[in-house]
mmCIF file of C-alpha atoms in Angstrom:
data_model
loop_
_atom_site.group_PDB
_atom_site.id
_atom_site.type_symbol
_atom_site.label_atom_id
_atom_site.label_comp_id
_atom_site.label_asym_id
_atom_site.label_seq_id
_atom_site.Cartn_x
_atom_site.Cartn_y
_atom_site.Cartn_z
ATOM 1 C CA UNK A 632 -12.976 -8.048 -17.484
ATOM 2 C CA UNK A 633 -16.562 -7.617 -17.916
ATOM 3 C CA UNK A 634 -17.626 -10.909 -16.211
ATOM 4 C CA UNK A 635 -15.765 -9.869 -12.863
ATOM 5 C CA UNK A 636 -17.296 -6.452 -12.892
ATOM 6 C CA UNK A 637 -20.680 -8.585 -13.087
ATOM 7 C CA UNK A 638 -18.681 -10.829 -10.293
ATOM 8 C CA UNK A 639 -18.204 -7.860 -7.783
ATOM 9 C CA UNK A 640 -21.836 -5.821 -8.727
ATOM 10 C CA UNK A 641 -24.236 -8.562 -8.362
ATOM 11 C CA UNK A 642 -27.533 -8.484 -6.910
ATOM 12 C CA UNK A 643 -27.657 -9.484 -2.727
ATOM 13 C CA UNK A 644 -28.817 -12.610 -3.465
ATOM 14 C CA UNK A 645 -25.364 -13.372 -5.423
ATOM 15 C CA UNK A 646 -23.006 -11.886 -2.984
ATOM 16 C CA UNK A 647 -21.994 -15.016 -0.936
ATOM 17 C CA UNK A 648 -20.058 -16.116 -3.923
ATOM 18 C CA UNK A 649 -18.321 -12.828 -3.729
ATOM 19 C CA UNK A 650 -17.833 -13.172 0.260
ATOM 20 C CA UNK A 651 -16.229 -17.162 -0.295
ATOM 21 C CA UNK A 652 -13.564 -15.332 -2.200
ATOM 22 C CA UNK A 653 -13.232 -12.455 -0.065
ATOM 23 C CA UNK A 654 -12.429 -15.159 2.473
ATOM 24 C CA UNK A 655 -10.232 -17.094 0.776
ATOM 25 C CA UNK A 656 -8.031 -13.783 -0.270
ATOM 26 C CA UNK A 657 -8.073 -13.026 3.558
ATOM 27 C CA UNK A 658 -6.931 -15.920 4.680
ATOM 28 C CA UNK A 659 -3.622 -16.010 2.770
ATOM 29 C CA UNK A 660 -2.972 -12.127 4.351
ATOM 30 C CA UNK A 661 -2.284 -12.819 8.257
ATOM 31 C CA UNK A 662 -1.989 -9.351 9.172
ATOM 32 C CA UNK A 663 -5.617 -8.980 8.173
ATOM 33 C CA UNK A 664 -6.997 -11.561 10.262
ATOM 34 C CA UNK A 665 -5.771 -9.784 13.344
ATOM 35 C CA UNK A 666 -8.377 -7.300 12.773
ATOM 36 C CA UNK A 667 -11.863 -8.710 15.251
ATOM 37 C CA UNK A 668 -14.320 -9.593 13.601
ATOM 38 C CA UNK A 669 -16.156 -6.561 13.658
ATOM 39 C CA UNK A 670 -13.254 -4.759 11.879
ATOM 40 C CA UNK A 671 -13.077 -8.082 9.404
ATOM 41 C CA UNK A 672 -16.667 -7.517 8.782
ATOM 42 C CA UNK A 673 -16.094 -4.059 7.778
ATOM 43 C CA UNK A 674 -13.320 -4.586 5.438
ATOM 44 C CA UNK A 675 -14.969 -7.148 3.879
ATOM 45 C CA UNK A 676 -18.005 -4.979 2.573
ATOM 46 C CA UNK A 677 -15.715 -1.757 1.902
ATOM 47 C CA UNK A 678 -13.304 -4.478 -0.164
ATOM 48 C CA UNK A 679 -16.611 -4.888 -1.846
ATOM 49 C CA UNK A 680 -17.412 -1.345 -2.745
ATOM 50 C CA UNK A 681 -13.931 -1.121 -3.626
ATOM 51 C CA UNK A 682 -14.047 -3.792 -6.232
ATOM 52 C CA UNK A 683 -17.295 -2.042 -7.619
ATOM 53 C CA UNK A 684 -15.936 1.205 -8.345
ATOM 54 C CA UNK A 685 -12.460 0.290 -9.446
ATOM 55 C CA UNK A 686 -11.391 -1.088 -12.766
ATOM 56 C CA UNK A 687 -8.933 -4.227 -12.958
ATOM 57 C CA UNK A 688 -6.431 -4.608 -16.177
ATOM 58 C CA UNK A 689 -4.184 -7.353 -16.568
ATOM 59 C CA UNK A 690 -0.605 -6.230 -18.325
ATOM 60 C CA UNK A 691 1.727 -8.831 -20.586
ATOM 61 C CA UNK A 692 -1.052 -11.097 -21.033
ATOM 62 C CA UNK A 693 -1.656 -11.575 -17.407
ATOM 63 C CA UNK A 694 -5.284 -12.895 -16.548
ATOM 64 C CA UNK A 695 -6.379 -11.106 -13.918
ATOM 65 C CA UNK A 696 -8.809 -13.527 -11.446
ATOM 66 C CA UNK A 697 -10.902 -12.814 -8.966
ATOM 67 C CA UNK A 698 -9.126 -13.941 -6.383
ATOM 68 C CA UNK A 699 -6.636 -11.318 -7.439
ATOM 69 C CA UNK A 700 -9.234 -8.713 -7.355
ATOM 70 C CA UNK A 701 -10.414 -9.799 -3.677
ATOM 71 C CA UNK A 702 -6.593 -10.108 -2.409
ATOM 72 C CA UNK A 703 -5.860 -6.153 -3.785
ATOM 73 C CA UNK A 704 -8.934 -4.912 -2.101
ATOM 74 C CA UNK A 705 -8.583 -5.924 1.075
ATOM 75 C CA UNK A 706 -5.201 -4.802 1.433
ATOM 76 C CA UNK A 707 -6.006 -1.832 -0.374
ATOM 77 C CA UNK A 708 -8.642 -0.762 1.661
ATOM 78 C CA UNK A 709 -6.919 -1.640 5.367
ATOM 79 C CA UNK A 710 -5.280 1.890 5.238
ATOM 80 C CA UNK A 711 -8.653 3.475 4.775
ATOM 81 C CA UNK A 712 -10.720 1.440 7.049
ATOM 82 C CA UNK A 713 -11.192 4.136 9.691
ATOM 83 C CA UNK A 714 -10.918 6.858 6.908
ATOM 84 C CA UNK A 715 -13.034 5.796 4.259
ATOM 85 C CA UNK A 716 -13.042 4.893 0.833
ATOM 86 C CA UNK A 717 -13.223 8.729 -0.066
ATOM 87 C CA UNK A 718 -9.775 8.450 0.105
ATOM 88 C CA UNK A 719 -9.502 6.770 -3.308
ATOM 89 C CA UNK A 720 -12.053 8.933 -5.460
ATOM 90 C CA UNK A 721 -11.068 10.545 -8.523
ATOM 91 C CA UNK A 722 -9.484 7.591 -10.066
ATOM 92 C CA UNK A 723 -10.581 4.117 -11.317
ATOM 93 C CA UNK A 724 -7.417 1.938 -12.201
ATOM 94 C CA UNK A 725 -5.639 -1.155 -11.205
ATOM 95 C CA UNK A 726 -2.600 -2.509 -13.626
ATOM 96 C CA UNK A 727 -1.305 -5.776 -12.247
ATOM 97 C CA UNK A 728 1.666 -7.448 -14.129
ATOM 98 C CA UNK A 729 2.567 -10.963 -13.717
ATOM 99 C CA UNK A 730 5.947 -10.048 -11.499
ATOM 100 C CA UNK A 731 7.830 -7.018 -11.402
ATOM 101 C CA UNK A 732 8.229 -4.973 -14.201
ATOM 102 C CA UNK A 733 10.725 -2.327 -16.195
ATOM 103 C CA UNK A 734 9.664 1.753 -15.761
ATOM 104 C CA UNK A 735 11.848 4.263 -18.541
ATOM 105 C CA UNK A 736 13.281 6.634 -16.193
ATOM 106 C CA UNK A 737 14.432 10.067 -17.726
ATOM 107 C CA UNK A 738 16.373 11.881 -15.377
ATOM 108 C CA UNK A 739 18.272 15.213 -15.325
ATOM 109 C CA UNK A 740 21.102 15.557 -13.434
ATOM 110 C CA UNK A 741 22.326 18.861 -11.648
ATOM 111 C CA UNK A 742 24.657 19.621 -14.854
ATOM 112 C CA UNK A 743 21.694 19.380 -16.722
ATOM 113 C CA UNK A 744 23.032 16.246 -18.812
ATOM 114 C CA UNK A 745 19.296 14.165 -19.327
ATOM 115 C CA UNK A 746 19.950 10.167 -18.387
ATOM 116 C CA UNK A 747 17.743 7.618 -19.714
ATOM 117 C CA UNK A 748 17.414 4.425 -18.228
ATOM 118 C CA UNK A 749 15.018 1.508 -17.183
ATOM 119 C CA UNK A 750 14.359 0.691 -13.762
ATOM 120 C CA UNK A 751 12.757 -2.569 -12.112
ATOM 121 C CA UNK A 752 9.749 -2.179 -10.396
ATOM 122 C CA UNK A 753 6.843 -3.593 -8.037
ATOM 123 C CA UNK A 754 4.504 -0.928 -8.169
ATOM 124 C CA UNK A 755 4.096 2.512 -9.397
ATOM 125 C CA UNK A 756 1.256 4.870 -8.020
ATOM 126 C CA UNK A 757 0.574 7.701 -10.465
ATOM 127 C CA UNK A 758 -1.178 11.133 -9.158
ATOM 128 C CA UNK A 759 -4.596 11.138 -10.975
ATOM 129 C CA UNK A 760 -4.148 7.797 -12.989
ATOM 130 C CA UNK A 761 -4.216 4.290 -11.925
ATOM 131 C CA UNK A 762 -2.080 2.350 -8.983
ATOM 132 C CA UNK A 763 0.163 -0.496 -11.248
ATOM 133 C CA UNK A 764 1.331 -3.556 -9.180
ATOM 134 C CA UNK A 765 3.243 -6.708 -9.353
ATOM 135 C CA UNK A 766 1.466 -9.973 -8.764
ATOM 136 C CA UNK A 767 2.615 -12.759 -7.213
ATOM 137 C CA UNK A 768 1.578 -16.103 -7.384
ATOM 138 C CA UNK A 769 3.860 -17.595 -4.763
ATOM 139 C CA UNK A 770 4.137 -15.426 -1.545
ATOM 140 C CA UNK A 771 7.695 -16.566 -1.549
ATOM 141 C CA UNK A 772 8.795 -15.111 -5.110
ATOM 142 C CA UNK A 773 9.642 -11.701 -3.090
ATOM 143 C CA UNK A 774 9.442 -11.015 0.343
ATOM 144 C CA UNK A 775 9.961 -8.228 2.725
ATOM 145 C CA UNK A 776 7.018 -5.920 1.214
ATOM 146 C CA UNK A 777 3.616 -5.290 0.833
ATOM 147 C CA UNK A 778 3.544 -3.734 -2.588
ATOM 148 C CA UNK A 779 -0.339 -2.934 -2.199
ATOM 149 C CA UNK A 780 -0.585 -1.151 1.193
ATOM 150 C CA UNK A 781 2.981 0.691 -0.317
ATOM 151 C CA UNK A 782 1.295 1.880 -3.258
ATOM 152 C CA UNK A 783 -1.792 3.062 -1.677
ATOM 153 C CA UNK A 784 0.254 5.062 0.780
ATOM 154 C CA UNK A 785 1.061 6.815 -1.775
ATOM 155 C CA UNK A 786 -2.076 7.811 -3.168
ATOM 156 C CA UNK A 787 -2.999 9.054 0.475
ATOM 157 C CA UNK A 788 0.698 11.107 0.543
ATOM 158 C CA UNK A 789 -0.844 12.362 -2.628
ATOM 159 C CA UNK A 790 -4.006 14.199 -1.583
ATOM 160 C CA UNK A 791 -2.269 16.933 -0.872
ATOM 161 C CA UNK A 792 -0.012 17.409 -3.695
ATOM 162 C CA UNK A 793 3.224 15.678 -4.892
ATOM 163 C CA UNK A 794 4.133 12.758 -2.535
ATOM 164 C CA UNK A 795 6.765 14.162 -0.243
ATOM 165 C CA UNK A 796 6.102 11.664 2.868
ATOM 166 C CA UNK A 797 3.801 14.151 4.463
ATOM 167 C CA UNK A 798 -0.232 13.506 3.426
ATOM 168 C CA UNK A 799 -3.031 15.504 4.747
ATOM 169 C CA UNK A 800 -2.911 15.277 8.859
ATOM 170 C CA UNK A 801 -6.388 15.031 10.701
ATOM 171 C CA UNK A 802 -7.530 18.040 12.882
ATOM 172 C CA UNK A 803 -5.472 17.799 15.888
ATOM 173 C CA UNK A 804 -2.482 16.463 14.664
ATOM 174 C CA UNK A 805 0.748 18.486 14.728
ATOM 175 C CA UNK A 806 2.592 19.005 11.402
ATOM 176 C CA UNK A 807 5.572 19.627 13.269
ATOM 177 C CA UNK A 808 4.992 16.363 15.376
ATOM 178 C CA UNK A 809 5.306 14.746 12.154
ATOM 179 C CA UNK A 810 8.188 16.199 11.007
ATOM 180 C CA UNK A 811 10.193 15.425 14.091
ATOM 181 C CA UNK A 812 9.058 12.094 14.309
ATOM 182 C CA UNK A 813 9.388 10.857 10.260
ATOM 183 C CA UNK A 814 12.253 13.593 9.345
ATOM 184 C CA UNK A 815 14.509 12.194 11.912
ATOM 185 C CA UNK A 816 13.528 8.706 11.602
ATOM 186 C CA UNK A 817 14.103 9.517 8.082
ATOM 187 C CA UNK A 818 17.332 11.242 8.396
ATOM 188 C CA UNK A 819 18.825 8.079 11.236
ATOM 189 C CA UNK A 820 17.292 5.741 8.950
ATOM 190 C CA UNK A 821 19.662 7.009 5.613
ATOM 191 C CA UNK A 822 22.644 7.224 7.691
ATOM 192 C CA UNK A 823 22.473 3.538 8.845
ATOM 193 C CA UNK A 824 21.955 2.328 4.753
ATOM 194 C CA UNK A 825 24.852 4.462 3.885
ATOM 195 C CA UNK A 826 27.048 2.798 6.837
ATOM 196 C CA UNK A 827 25.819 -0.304 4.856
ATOM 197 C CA UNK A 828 23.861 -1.920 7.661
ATOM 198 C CA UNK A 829 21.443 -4.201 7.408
ATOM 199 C CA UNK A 830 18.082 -3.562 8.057
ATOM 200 C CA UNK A 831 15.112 -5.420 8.947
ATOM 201 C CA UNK A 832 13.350 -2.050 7.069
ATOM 202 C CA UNK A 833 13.643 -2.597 3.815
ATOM 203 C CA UNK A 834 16.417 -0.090 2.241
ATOM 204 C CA UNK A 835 14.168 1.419 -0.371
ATOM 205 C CA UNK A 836 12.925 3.585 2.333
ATOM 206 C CA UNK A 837 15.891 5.800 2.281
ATOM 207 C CA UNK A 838 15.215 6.943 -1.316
ATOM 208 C CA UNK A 839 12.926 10.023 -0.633
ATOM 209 C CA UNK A 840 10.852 11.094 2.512
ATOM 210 C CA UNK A 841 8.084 9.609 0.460
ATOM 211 C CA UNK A 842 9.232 6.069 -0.021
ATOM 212 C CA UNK A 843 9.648 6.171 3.704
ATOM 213 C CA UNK A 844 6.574 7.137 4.389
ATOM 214 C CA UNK A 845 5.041 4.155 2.181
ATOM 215 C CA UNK A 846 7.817 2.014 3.483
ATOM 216 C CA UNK A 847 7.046 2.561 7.320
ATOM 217 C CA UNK A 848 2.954 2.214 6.459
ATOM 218 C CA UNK A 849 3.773 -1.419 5.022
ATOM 219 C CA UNK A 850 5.429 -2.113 8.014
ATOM 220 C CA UNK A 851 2.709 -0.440 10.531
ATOM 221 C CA UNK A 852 0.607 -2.693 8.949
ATOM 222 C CA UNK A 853 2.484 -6.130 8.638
ATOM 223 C CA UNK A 854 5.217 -5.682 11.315
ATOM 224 C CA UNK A 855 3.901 -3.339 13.655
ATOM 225 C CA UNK A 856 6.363 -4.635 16.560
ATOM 226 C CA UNK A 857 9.019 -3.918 14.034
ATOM 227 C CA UNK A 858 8.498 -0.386 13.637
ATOM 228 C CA UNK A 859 7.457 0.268 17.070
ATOM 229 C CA UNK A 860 11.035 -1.179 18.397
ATOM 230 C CA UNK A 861 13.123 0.623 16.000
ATOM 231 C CA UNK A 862 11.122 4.444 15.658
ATOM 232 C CA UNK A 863 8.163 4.317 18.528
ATOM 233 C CA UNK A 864 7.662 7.913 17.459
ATOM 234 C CA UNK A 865 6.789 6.955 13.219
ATOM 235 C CA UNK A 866 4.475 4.481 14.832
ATOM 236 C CA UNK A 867 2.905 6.989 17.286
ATOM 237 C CA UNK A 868 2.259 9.384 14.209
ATOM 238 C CA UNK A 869 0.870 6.678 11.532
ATOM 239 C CA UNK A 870 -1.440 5.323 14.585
ATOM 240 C CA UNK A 871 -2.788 9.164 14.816
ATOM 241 C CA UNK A 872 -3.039 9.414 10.847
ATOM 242 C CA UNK A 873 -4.554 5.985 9.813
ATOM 243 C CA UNK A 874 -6.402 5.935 13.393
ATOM 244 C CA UNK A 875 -5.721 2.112 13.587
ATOM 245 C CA UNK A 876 -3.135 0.059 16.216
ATOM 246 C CA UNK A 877 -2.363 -3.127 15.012
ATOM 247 C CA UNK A 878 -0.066 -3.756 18.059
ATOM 248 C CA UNK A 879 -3.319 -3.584 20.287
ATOM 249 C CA UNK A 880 -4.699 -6.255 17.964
ATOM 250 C CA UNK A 881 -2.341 -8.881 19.250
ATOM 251 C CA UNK A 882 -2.547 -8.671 22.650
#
């Protein structure tokens, strides 16, 4: 990994090999190029202080390029861009696997009988340690989620404790707003998985209040009509939190 920590820190002079890859990572991610360019611009160089401070790993033999780098950043850093990359302190890891992955579970249920199992995975954000991904070559191999802007919505839920679905609001937003909007968005949303309907959100979302939380921020980000149709009010609230509006991008 050394050689693409050299890659990303390079003197000025050096940096418009970084930006060719920057570009080419941005160009396979159409939700980014919505942003203007003055928003593009500013991704770009926070991608690059990103990819600076963090530290890549590649898991079961995966080599990790740095295309793959450039392509995590960018999405990585679009829920920060009007909060900062402050966001993100206190940790320094990236584990990408070549596809998803098994988790051990151990679980104990209410009659206290402990269940051990394995679970497949895309991602897995840990509170304090690194983010852990599945890569992708082909965009087609799994669709319907954005397991980087997912995972990083979690690290934000996690700033102020455990990830419950609720992260620290800005001054002048309303807990309770919150509440109303993503509890009963939350609550609607379970009730039309366990009807078995299906929905253009993915289902995952009705596993906790905090896998809808990451859930509705993927789709804020890559399907913003989508989530503005179907719960206006979760949009209204994630525009307030991540103070972006990708619908205003389009028109």
């Amino acid at each position: 990994m050394r050689w693409l920590k050299r890659f990303w820190s390079a003197p000025q002079a050096d940096q418009p090999a970084a930006e060719d890859v920057l570009a080419e990572a941005e160009a396979a991610l159409p939700f980014i190029q919505t942003l203007p360019p003055e928003g593009r611009d500013r991704l770009r160089q926070m991608a690059l202080e990103f990819l600076a401070g963090k530290e890549f790993s590649g898991a079961a033999g995966l080599e990790v390029t740095a295309f793959m780098q450039a392509s995590i950043a960018l999405q990585a850093c679009l829920p920060v861009l009007e909060l900062g990359l402050s966001a993100y302190d206190g940790w320094v890891g990236i584990v990408i696997y070549p596809g998803d992955f098994v988790i051990p579970r151990r679980t104990m249920d209410e009659d206290g009988v402990l269940h051990e199992y394995d679970e497949a995975a895309l991602g897995e954000a840990w509170d304090g340690g690194p983010v852990v991904l599945a890569w992708f070559d082909d965009p087609d191999e799994y669709e319907g989620a954005n397991v980087v802007v997912h995972e990083f919505a979690h690290k934000l839920d996690m700033l102020s404790g455990e990830a419950d679905g609720l992260p620290p609001l800005h001054a002048g937003m309303s807990v309770e707003a919150w509440d109303a909007a993503l509890g009963d968005a939350y609550d609607d949303f379970c009730d039309r998985v366990d009807a078995g309907e299906e929905t253009q959100i993915d289902p995952y979302a009705a596993e906790h209040p905090a896998e809808f939380f990451a859930v509705v921020s993927e789709v804020f980000f890559v399907e913003p009509e989508l989530l503005n149709s179907t719960y206006p009010r979760v949009y209204e609230q994630l525009a307030l939190f991540y103070r972006q509006d990708p619908l205003a991008r389009g028109q």
